[in-house]
XYZ file of C-alpha atoms in Angstrom:
678
model
C 221.348 272.169 260.072
C 218.788 273.483 257.559
C 219.629 276.608 255.665
C 216.951 279.222 256.286
C 218.346 281.861 253.946
C 215.904 283.061 251.270
C 218.793 283.718 248.889
C 220.013 280.097 248.683
C 218.938 278.196 245.610
C 216.947 275.108 246.608
C 215.418 273.317 243.598
C 213.358 270.992 245.798
C 211.552 273.885 247.312
C 207.941 274.445 246.129
C 207.123 277.379 243.927
C 205.288 280.248 245.448
C 202.279 281.872 243.892
C 204.522 284.575 242.466
C 206.638 282.012 240.706
C 210.232 281.097 241.324
C 212.187 283.276 243.751
C 215.178 283.144 241.418
C 213.454 284.516 238.394
C 215.313 286.871 236.100
C 214.926 290.543 236.974
C 215.431 293.268 234.375
C 216.042 296.935 235.022
C 214.639 299.236 232.338
C 216.314 302.571 231.932
C 215.437 305.602 229.840
C 217.958 304.752 227.124
C 216.538 301.202 226.816
C 219.356 299.397 228.771
C 218.570 296.301 231.141
C 220.127 294.762 234.310
C 219.998 290.970 234.955
C 220.910 288.743 237.866
C 224.481 288.660 236.574
C 224.989 292.088 238.174
C 228.112 291.960 240.457
C 226.375 293.734 243.363
C 223.722 291.048 243.508
C 226.329 288.281 243.527
C 228.257 289.970 246.314
C 225.124 290.336 248.375
C 224.264 286.723 247.764
C 227.740 285.544 248.788
C 227.672 287.730 251.888
C 224.289 286.359 252.881
C 225.563 282.804 252.345
C 228.617 283.539 254.534
C 226.339 284.978 257.183
C 224.189 281.866 257.085
C 227.322 279.732 257.431
C 228.491 281.751 260.418
C 225.077 281.415 262.026
C 225.086 277.660 261.502
C 228.643 277.470 262.915
C 227.598 279.433 265.971
C 224.625 277.130 266.501
C 226.912 274.118 266.283
C 229.277 275.700 268.840
C 226.349 276.414 271.157
C 225.135 272.824 270.921
C 228.672 271.522 271.564
C 228.908 273.818 274.606
C 225.593 272.409 275.864
C 226.846 268.841 275.475
C 230.145 269.622 277.257
C 228.335 271.395 280.080
C 225.977 268.429 280.481
C 228.985 266.066 280.612
C 230.699 268.230 283.222
C 227.500 268.445 285.252
C 227.219 264.645 285.188
C 230.848 264.286 286.300
C 230.275 266.784 289.092
C 227.168 264.945 290.259
C 229.181 261.684 290.346
C 231.952 263.338 292.349
C 229.348 264.813 294.682
C 227.807 261.389 295.255
C 231.274 259.935 295.973
C 231.979 262.809 298.341
C 228.694 262.171 300.134
C 229.638 258.511 300.508
C 233.036 259.475 301.961
C 231.353 261.941 304.330
C 229.000 259.175 305.473
C 232.000 256.900 306.105
C 233.751 259.653 308.078
C 230.604 260.246 310.146
C 230.389 256.494 310.881
C 234.057 256.572 312.001
C 233.267 259.540 314.214
C 230.363 257.601 315.750
C 232.725 254.684 316.407
C 235.232 257.030 318.071
C 232.440 258.576 320.122
C 231.351 255.142 321.343
C 234.958 254.257 322.193
C 235.272 257.512 324.134
C 232.074 256.650 326.030
C 233.448 253.223 326.963
C 236.713 254.773 328.134
C 234.810 257.320 330.214
C 232.757 254.538 331.815
C 235.997 252.670 332.627
C 237.432 255.864 334.088
C 234.355 256.384 336.283
C 234.598 252.774 337.459
C 238.283 253.267 338.326
C 237.443 256.518 340.133
C 234.753 254.718 342.160
C 237.231 252.013 343.200
C 239.721 254.748 343.942
C 237.198 256.589 346.142
C 236.404 253.392 348.090
C 240.098 252.769 348.744
C 240.570 256.361 349.763
C 237.673 256.090 352.257
C 239.340 253.057 353.834
C 242.614 254.910 354.024
C 240.935 257.937 355.608
C 239.148 255.736 358.153
C 242.500 254.228 359.132
C 243.948 257.720 359.447
C 240.991 258.768 361.616
C 241.470 255.790 363.901
C 245.176 256.585 364.107
C 244.330 260.198 364.912
C 241.918 259.140 367.658
C 244.537 256.762 369.085
C 247.121 259.522 368.941
C 244.696 261.920 370.624
C 244.024 259.371 373.384
C 247.756 258.771 373.780
C 248.309 262.504 373.994
C 245.574 262.743 376.628
C 247.128 259.925 378.610
C 250.537 261.509 378.236
C 249.220 264.891 379.409
C 247.482 263.258 382.361
C 250.617 261.304 383.270
C 252.717 264.420 382.865
C 250.365 266.504 385.021
C 250.264 263.752 387.663
C 254.041 263.424 387.576
C 254.408 267.195 387.888
C 251.939 267.251 390.773
C 253.693 264.351 392.496
C 257.048 265.962 391.846
C 255.870 269.206 393.387
C 254.494 267.285 396.387
C 257.714 265.318 396.707
C 259.751 268.501 396.433
C 257.624 270.147 399.118
C 257.908 267.089 401.338
C 261.623 266.963 400.639
C 261.965 270.630 401.500
C 259.974 270.126 404.716
C 261.917 266.985 405.519
C 265.196 268.774 404.899
C 264.102 271.535 407.273
C 263.014 268.934 409.833
C 266.271 267.053 409.310
C 268.228 270.231 409.874
C 266.249 270.959 413.039
C 266.583 267.364 414.160
C 270.279 267.400 413.418
C 270.607 270.530 415.537
C 268.562 268.909 418.295
C 270.567 265.739 417.896
C 273.840 267.617 418.269
C 272.488 269.524 421.277
C 271.103 266.365 422.824
C 274.271 264.444 422.083
C 276.257 267.216 423.718
C 273.909 267.199 426.718
C 274.067 263.399 426.799
C 277.834 263.491 426.741
C 277.853 266.044 429.552
C 275.303 264.017 431.518
C 277.219 260.825 430.868
C 280.279 262.544 432.230
C 278.273 263.640 435.269
C 276.866 260.135 435.660
C 280.305 258.662 435.444
C 281.559 261.166 438.026
C 278.551 260.470 440.233
C 279.085 256.749 439.858
C 282.651 257.206 440.890
C 281.496 259.298 443.875
C 278.808 256.704 444.574
C 281.348 253.959 444.532
C 283.612 255.990 446.795
C 280.708 256.695 449.135
C 279.700 253.046 449.039
C 283.202 252.182 450.057
C 283.053 254.823 452.777
C 279.580 253.530 453.840
C 280.892 250.051 454.032
C 283.792 251.314 456.046
C 281.407 253.264 458.247
C 279.109 250.300 458.580
C 282.039 248.225 459.573
C 283.046 250.954 461.952
C 279.463 251.206 463.275
C 279.297 247.598 463.756
C 282.426 247.871 465.703
C 281.701 251.221 467.533
C 278.120 252.371 467.506
C 277.610 255.946 468.777
C 274.969 258.681 468.444
C 277.132 261.045 466.463
C 278.030 258.358 464.122
C 274.384 257.388 463.795
C 273.505 261.020 462.941
C 276.277 261.209 460.414
C 275.175 257.908 458.974
C 271.622 259.194 458.638
C 272.824 262.339 456.953
C 274.928 260.243 454.626
C 271.895 258.064 453.973
C 269.826 261.108 453.134
C 272.490 262.377 450.821
C 272.724 258.983 449.214
C 268.958 258.786 448.757
C 268.955 262.228 447.196
C 271.797 261.261 444.909
C 269.980 258.036 443.995
C 266.811 259.992 443.142
C 268.857 262.414 441.081
C 270.544 259.487 439.300
C 267.111 258.000 438.615
C 265.955 261.309 437.153
C 269.055 261.393 435.006
C 268.361 257.844 433.859
C 264.782 258.838 432.984
C 266.081 261.790 431.012
C 268.591 259.485 429.351
C 265.793 257.111 428.387
C 263.730 259.955 426.922
C 266.756 261.212 425.045
C 267.419 257.678 423.758
C 263.820 257.534 422.521
C 264.309 260.911 420.847
C 267.535 259.616 419.288
C 265.611 256.569 418.020
C 263.026 258.890 416.506
C 265.773 260.960 414.944
C 267.389 257.860 413.467
C 263.990 256.830 412.114
C 263.580 260.296 410.635
C 267.071 260.019 409.203
C 266.174 256.688 407.649
C 262.978 258.225 406.280
C 265.024 261.086 404.856
C 267.375 258.611 403.197
C 264.366 256.737 401.812
C 262.959 260.036 400.526
C 266.332 260.824 398.974
C 266.279 257.453 397.236
C 262.713 258.137 396.079
C 263.827 261.549 394.886
C 266.686 259.969 392.930
C 264.267 257.455 391.405
C 261.844 260.287 390.585
C 264.643 262.311 389.017
C 265.511 259.231 386.951
C 261.860 258.964 386.024
C 261.899 262.644 385.128
C 264.899 262.009 382.900
C 262.986 259.124 381.368
C 259.992 261.442 380.984
C 262.216 263.855 379.086
C 263.350 260.968 376.920
C 259.722 259.947 376.510
C 258.912 263.541 375.613
C 261.598 263.396 372.950
C 260.259 260.076 371.668
C 256.705 261.456 371.720
C 257.871 264.517 369.819
C 259.645 262.240 367.336
C 256.468 260.207 367.007
C 254.477 263.410 366.570
C 256.877 264.474 363.835
C 256.488 261.070 362.215
C 252.714 261.409 362.488
C 252.932 264.863 360.928
C 255.079 263.492 358.117
C 252.509 260.745 357.611
C 249.762 263.362 357.687
C 251.724 265.356 355.146
C 251.972 262.313 352.907
C 248.300 261.660 353.550
C 247.480 265.252 352.623
C 249.482 264.760 349.432
C 247.288 261.754 348.693
C 244.168 263.692 349.695
C 245.066 266.453 347.301
C 244.734 264.013 344.419
C 241.673 262.272 345.891
C 238.191 263.274 346.876
C 237.283 263.847 350.520
C 235.055 260.756 350.754
C 237.599 258.359 349.230
C 239.269 255.621 351.268
C 242.177 254.030 349.456
C 244.845 251.529 350.419
C 248.253 252.278 348.988
C 248.916 248.764 347.649
C 245.600 248.610 345.823
C 246.065 252.158 344.636
C 249.521 251.352 343.213
C 248.178 248.205 341.521
C 245.244 250.096 340.030
C 247.541 252.921 339.052
C 249.849 250.515 337.183
C 246.874 248.903 335.437
C 245.447 252.295 334.519
C 248.880 253.387 333.332
C 249.143 250.352 331.038
C 245.602 250.914 329.788
C 246.402 254.566 329.285
C 249.463 253.670 327.197
C 247.355 251.322 325.042
C 244.583 253.882 324.746
C 247.117 256.552 323.863
C 248.462 254.341 321.096
C 244.946 253.687 319.807
C 244.089 257.342 320.168
C 247.194 258.371 318.229
C 246.275 255.910 315.475
C 242.712 257.191 315.397
C 243.995 260.759 315.539
C 246.290 260.191 312.554
C 243.429 258.540 310.690
C 241.170 261.446 311.604
C 243.781 263.908 310.428
C 244.139 262.024 307.149
C 240.345 261.931 306.851
C 240.249 265.639 307.584
C 242.857 266.300 304.945
C 240.986 264.176 302.393
C 237.747 265.823 303.438
C 239.342 269.247 303.023
C 240.705 268.284 299.616
C 237.334 266.886 298.579
C 235.648 269.964 299.940
C 238.044 272.108 297.920
C 237.407 270.023 294.793
C 233.684 270.186 295.506
C 233.878 273.964 295.837
C 235.947 274.226 292.662
C 233.516 271.971 290.824
C 230.614 274.042 292.098
C 232.370 277.155 290.923
C 233.141 275.512 287.583
C 229.524 274.425 287.224
C 228.384 277.945 288.102
C 230.851 279.346 285.579
C 229.629 276.850 283.003
C 226.029 277.770 283.703
C 226.996 281.409 283.366
C 228.814 280.699 280.101
C 225.863 278.599 278.971
C 223.480 281.457 279.787
C 225.798 283.857 277.956
C 225.851 281.528 274.967
C 222.081 281.308 275.111
C 221.922 285.084 275.177
C 224.293 285.249 272.202
C 222.260 282.601 270.452
C 219.116 284.590 271.078
C 220.803 287.704 269.757
C 222.018 285.789 266.704
C 218.489 284.427 266.214
C 217.181 287.959 266.448
C 219.816 289.100 263.953
C 218.888 286.182 261.737
C 215.230 287.117 261.948
C 216.118 290.699 261.144
C 218.244 289.522 258.236
C 215.376 287.323 257.069
C 212.997 290.250 257.299
C 215.517 292.428 255.473
C 215.877 289.773 252.797
C 212.094 289.625 252.418
C 212.052 293.359 252.245
C 214.812 293.269 249.613
C 212.951 290.575 247.718
C 209.850 292.741 247.655
C 211.941 295.671 246.539
C 213.505 293.510 243.795
C 210.034 292.548 242.715
C 209.138 296.177 242.625
C 212.281 296.909 240.582
C 210.766 295.259 237.532
C 207.945 297.704 237.751
C 210.229 300.623 238.332
C 212.362 300.243 235.198
C 211.739 303.820 234.392
C 213.949 304.911 237.270
C 217.073 306.860 236.555
C 220.576 305.431 236.768
C 221.428 307.762 239.643
C 218.575 306.490 241.731
C 219.648 302.910 241.019
C 223.206 303.656 242.101
C 221.959 305.308 245.266
C 219.812 302.326 245.972
C 222.726 299.938 245.437
C 224.907 302.052 247.710
C 222.266 301.920 250.386
C 222.151 298.148 250.039
C 225.945 297.930 250.220
C 225.893 300.107 253.336
C 223.335 297.804 254.924
C 225.453 294.762 254.002
C 228.569 296.415 255.473
C 226.686 297.149 258.684
C 225.584 293.523 258.907
C 229.163 292.401 258.219
C 230.530 294.652 260.946
C 227.927 293.437 263.421
C 228.644 289.791 262.595
C 232.412 290.365 262.905
C 231.930 292.106 266.239
C 229.768 289.250 267.486
C 232.250 286.621 266.300
C 235.095 288.538 267.959
C 233.144 288.943 271.188
C 232.449 285.230 271.510
C 236.109 284.037 271.689
C 237.136 287.087 273.733
C 234.366 286.508 276.232
C 235.068 282.795 276.324
C 238.844 283.299 276.714
C 238.429 286.057 279.286
C 235.870 283.976 281.111
C 238.203 280.991 280.972
C 241.136 283.042 282.194
C 239.102 284.663 284.910
C 237.651 281.298 285.768
C 241.051 279.600 286.015
C 242.578 282.473 288.006
C 239.555 282.696 290.288
C 239.518 278.942 290.726
C 243.214 278.851 291.566
C 242.845 281.750 293.990
C 239.774 280.181 295.557
C 241.507 276.812 295.856
C 244.540 278.421 297.489
C 242.398 280.433 299.873
C 240.234 277.445 300.788
C 243.289 275.243 301.306
C 244.961 277.879 303.447
C 241.724 278.390 305.307
C 241.280 274.665 305.909
C 244.911 274.325 307.019
C 244.573 277.280 309.378
C 241.287 275.878 310.714
C 242.835 272.453 311.377
C 245.920 274.051 312.932
C 243.785 276.295 315.129
C 241.633 273.322 316.157
C 244.760 271.397 317.191
C 246.095 274.425 319.057
C 242.726 274.918 320.730
C 242.633 271.267 321.779
C 246.181 271.453 323.149
C 245.460 274.734 324.931
C 242.298 273.282 326.468
C 244.296 270.289 327.684
C 246.987 272.577 329.077
C 244.353 274.758 330.726
C 242.644 271.777 332.344
C 246.031 270.426 333.508
C 246.996 273.820 334.918
C 243.645 274.106 336.703
C 244.123 270.671 338.252
C 247.714 271.518 339.230
C 246.543 274.815 340.706
C 243.873 273.127 342.814
C 246.360 270.454 343.909
C 248.959 273.074 344.831
C 246.396 275.110 346.784
C 245.404 272.020 348.752
C 249.078 271.208 349.314
C 249.733 274.733 350.580
C 246.806 274.496 353.022
C 247.902 271.102 354.329
C 251.559 272.223 354.508
C 250.585 275.319 356.493
C 248.672 273.248 359.065
C 251.449 270.669 359.333
C 254.111 273.390 359.453
C 252.404 275.027 362.443
C 252.205 271.674 364.209
C 255.843 270.938 363.390
C 256.896 274.329 364.738
C 254.957 273.657 367.938
C 256.545 270.204 368.325
C 260.001 271.543 367.573
C 259.415 274.275 370.128
C 258.511 271.610 372.659
C 261.452 269.402 371.678
C 264.897 270.509 372.955
C 264.000 274.147 372.535
C 267.025 276.232 373.610
C 264.836 279.279 374.190
C 262.505 277.417 376.539
C 265.494 275.827 378.284
C 267.047 279.258 378.738
C 263.759 280.628 380.070
C 263.475 277.688 382.467
C 267.030 278.272 383.744
C 266.333 281.992 384.162
C 263.145 281.250 386.065
C 264.966 278.797 388.321
C 267.695 281.386 388.967
C 265.116 284.034 389.797
C 263.335 281.653 392.174
C 266.601 280.773 393.940
C 267.586 284.439 394.170
C 264.200 285.363 395.646
C 264.577 282.533 398.162
C 268.074 283.710 398.987
C 266.835 287.254 399.438
C 263.973 286.117 401.675
C 266.331 283.943 403.690
C 268.782 286.793 404.128
C 265.965 289.119 405.151
C 264.485 286.580 407.567
C 267.888 285.600 408.955
C 268.042 285.763 412.757
C 271.249 286.297 414.723
C 270.724 282.981 416.580
C 270.116 281.030 413.344
C 272.502 279.731 410.738
C 275.358 281.950 409.670
C 274.817 281.537 405.862
C 271.393 280.668 404.332
C 271.124 277.446 402.361
C 269.523 279.289 399.404
C 272.903 280.938 398.713
C 274.393 277.484 398.363
C 271.484 276.470 396.063
C 271.992 279.542 393.924
C 275.713 278.849 393.626
C 274.868 275.246 392.708
C 272.527 276.507 389.966
C 275.215 278.803 388.639
C 277.647 275.904 388.644
C 275.105 273.761 386.789
C 274.603 276.512 384.195
C 278.355 276.784 383.757
C 278.609 273.003 383.456
C 275.884 273.073 380.787
C 277.765 275.762 378.882
C 280.991 273.774 379.164
C 279.170 270.657 377.963
C 277.696 272.544 374.978
C 281.080 274.034 374.143
C 282.730 270.616 374.347
C 280.025 269.227 372.072
C 280.554 272.046 369.613
C 284.334 271.603 369.694
C 283.891 267.864 369.140
C 281.613 268.512 366.167
C 284.037 271.038 364.738
C 286.864 268.556 365.162
C 284.851 265.868 363.397
C 283.975 268.257 360.554
C 287.574 269.418 360.323
C 288.882 265.852 360.242
C 286.346 264.868 357.569
C 287.066 267.944 355.454
C 290.819 267.546 355.912
C 290.533 263.938 354.727
C 288.591 265.150 351.694
C 291.245 267.799 351.083
C 294.052 265.230 351.421
C 292.252 262.859 349.019
C 291.755 265.687 346.521
C 295.431 266.697 346.747
C 296.481 263.048 346.431
C 294.311 262.492 343.347
C 295.342 265.779 341.670
C 299.001 266.336 342.634
C 300.070 262.771 343.517
C 301.315 263.560 347.042
C 299.779 262.380 350.297
C 299.729 265.063 352.997
C 300.163 264.339 356.701
C 300.041 267.140 359.268
C 302.430 266.287 362.091
C 301.946 267.647 365.638
C 305.270 269.556 365.476
C 303.828 271.976 362.857
C 305.491 269.979 360.093
C 304.015 268.640 356.867
C 304.869 265.190 355.589
C 304.692 264.625 351.793
C 304.573 261.014 350.517
C 304.677 260.467 346.771
C 302.207 258.250 344.982
C 304.987 256.359 343.176
C 307.186 255.496 346.198
C 307.680 251.861 347.222
C 307.874 252.614 350.934
C 305.799 255.269 352.733
C 308.779 256.098 354.986
C 310.564 257.641 352.003
C 309.045 261.071 352.306
C 309.659 264.822 352.388
C 309.395 266.875 355.581
C 308.520 270.565 355.306
C 308.666 272.969 358.235
C 306.758 276.131 357.210
C 307.725 277.946 360.437
C 311.483 277.431 360.100
C 311.221 277.238 356.285
C 313.251 274.027 356.060
C 312.986 271.192 353.558
C 314.212 267.670 354.462
C 314.148 264.174 352.983
C 313.834 261.009 355.037
C 314.488 257.406 354.006
C 313.786 254.031 355.531
C 317.205 252.370 355.157
C 320.395 252.511 353.133
C 318.730 250.717 350.224
C 316.742 253.876 349.493
C 319.792 255.921 348.426
C 318.268 256.133 344.958
C 315.316 258.137 346.297
C 317.680 260.299 348.331
C 319.949 260.989 345.316
C 317.024 261.890 343.035
C 315.672 264.232 345.702
C 319.096 265.852 346.175
C 319.656 266.437 342.460
C 316.172 267.880 342.021
C 316.513 270.032 345.161
C 319.818 271.445 343.912
C 318.270 272.421 340.585
C 314.658 273.355 341.344
C 314.828 274.745 344.873
C 318.346 276.126 345.293
C 318.708 277.527 341.772
C 315.111 278.113 340.623
C 313.425 278.443 344.039
C 310.319 276.684 342.644
C 308.786 274.038 344.939
C 305.759 273.071 342.700
C 308.090 272.313 339.786
C 310.299 270.294 342.130
C 307.324 268.208 343.277
C 306.147 267.667 339.693
C 309.657 266.691 338.548
C 310.033 264.305 341.495
C 306.744 262.579 340.649
C 307.781 262.271 337.008
C 311.168 260.756 337.946
C 309.576 258.277 340.328
C 306.878 257.378 337.780
C 309.481 256.690 335.075
C 311.518 254.525 337.457
C 308.394 252.595 338.454
C 307.507 252.010 334.787
C 311.051 250.817 334.007
C 310.931 248.435 336.979
C 307.576 247.011 335.816
C 308.913 246.540 332.283
C 311.971 244.735 333.629
C 309.734 242.460 335.661
């Protein structure tokens, strides 16, 4: 760096028109004294100016070094930026690849959904056909039921009419049989009389043949008349007998018809019982259909309305989709981890990029500050140069002003010293400001950079965390929406099926409807009884048949109640036996004693460790007695152990649980010793 100071001695420099700048200057005073360039004030000024020039050159060197460093940093930052751009391009290409993969997966999903919809349509068509078949079956069943009810009502009416006719015919039959018996008696009597008269006629004929006379002829004629009358009467009786026989034949035919009708009634009642069974089976089938509809509605909830799906194909496709989903989940997790790592690297690079930008901005600011300082130093240098020129001119003028006083010269020197001190102070201030500004800028820069890096890192972390949370919440929200729609559809289908189930269950073995039917039947029989009693005539039957029917209905109701009570008692017995077996098993597993409840209100206790089940304890809780029983004389050991333990635990301690525990322990130890001996 060239020295631009006018006070530095440069011999190679050309002489000016005034001569050498370092010519000897003499100060003339009044007393004839002179001042040369060996004056100490001049040397000090010269040294100060040289130091100032050195400082200026040093500052210029520092500024140039700062420029070079800033250029190097800018180059490094540009390289890092280019690398970061390359990484960003790679990340964007990866994102494009993931986007394409997602598109392919979505296309596969749409294809699967289309297949799923086709299968669901088939399934729905099958369900529709089943529904139509069920509807037709229901129609047929209703028609058959209505026809059977109509036929039953007709048969019941015919039966009622036939029973009335049978009763009337039975009455007529009894009357006619009585009349026939009476007439048969008369006929027999008349036959006897006829035979007697025949004998008398024969006698008379024989007598007439022997002695004919007028009186006898008259008597014979009268007898003949009487006989002819009796014969005509007998013929009338025979005609009546024939008519009555025909009536009896008709009555027997009617009786046979009544028996046939009774048989038909029995067969119809059997058919009615079968119809009830068929009703139960139909209700069971309806319940099965409703369960199938419920399952179908469960499928429909997860499918579209136009889908027709077979279950086998659906399960196969579901398994395939499940396997594909597992693979895709694995790939997605890998890609997700890679994406997260890329995000982290991107965030770190972004942070470094931001820090480098901030550093470059700080460097540009420091460079601008240095340029400003350099400009100020240049201005100060120019001012110093101008001041030096001004001083040079004044020194030139000093030779001419030798006649000045010593006081004026001292004042002038003081002024120059003051100017030099001012320049020194300014230079010192500037030199102090440069490191302070640089250090403060560096400190501020480092602190700001650290704070900015921390904030950006925290911000990036929070952004990534919030993105993950948002993604998870969106997934949860979509899942909850789907579940909500599915549950709403389920509720609608369940409500419809529940109403149908309630209706079927009401139709099937409904105790309320059965009770209402019995009440209605009772009311009908009572009304009939009342009408019969009101319409009863004194010549008719003594007791109306409706009273008998009503009593039969009451008996049937009582029989039903007895049957229900027997059923309930049987169920309770079964439950009690099952629960008592569970209780006995629990006691046997916990305490080690098998309980048996004897019919004589006694309890039999058999230990778990006894060889023979006949070696047991008998407890009578009513009489409060405690006995031991053994199978034979070989079991005296069991008897002795029981006696010793009874004497101690029951007679002395009055503690049955401890006795039972001690007995089990004794028997267990004896069993173990026996096994060891074996």
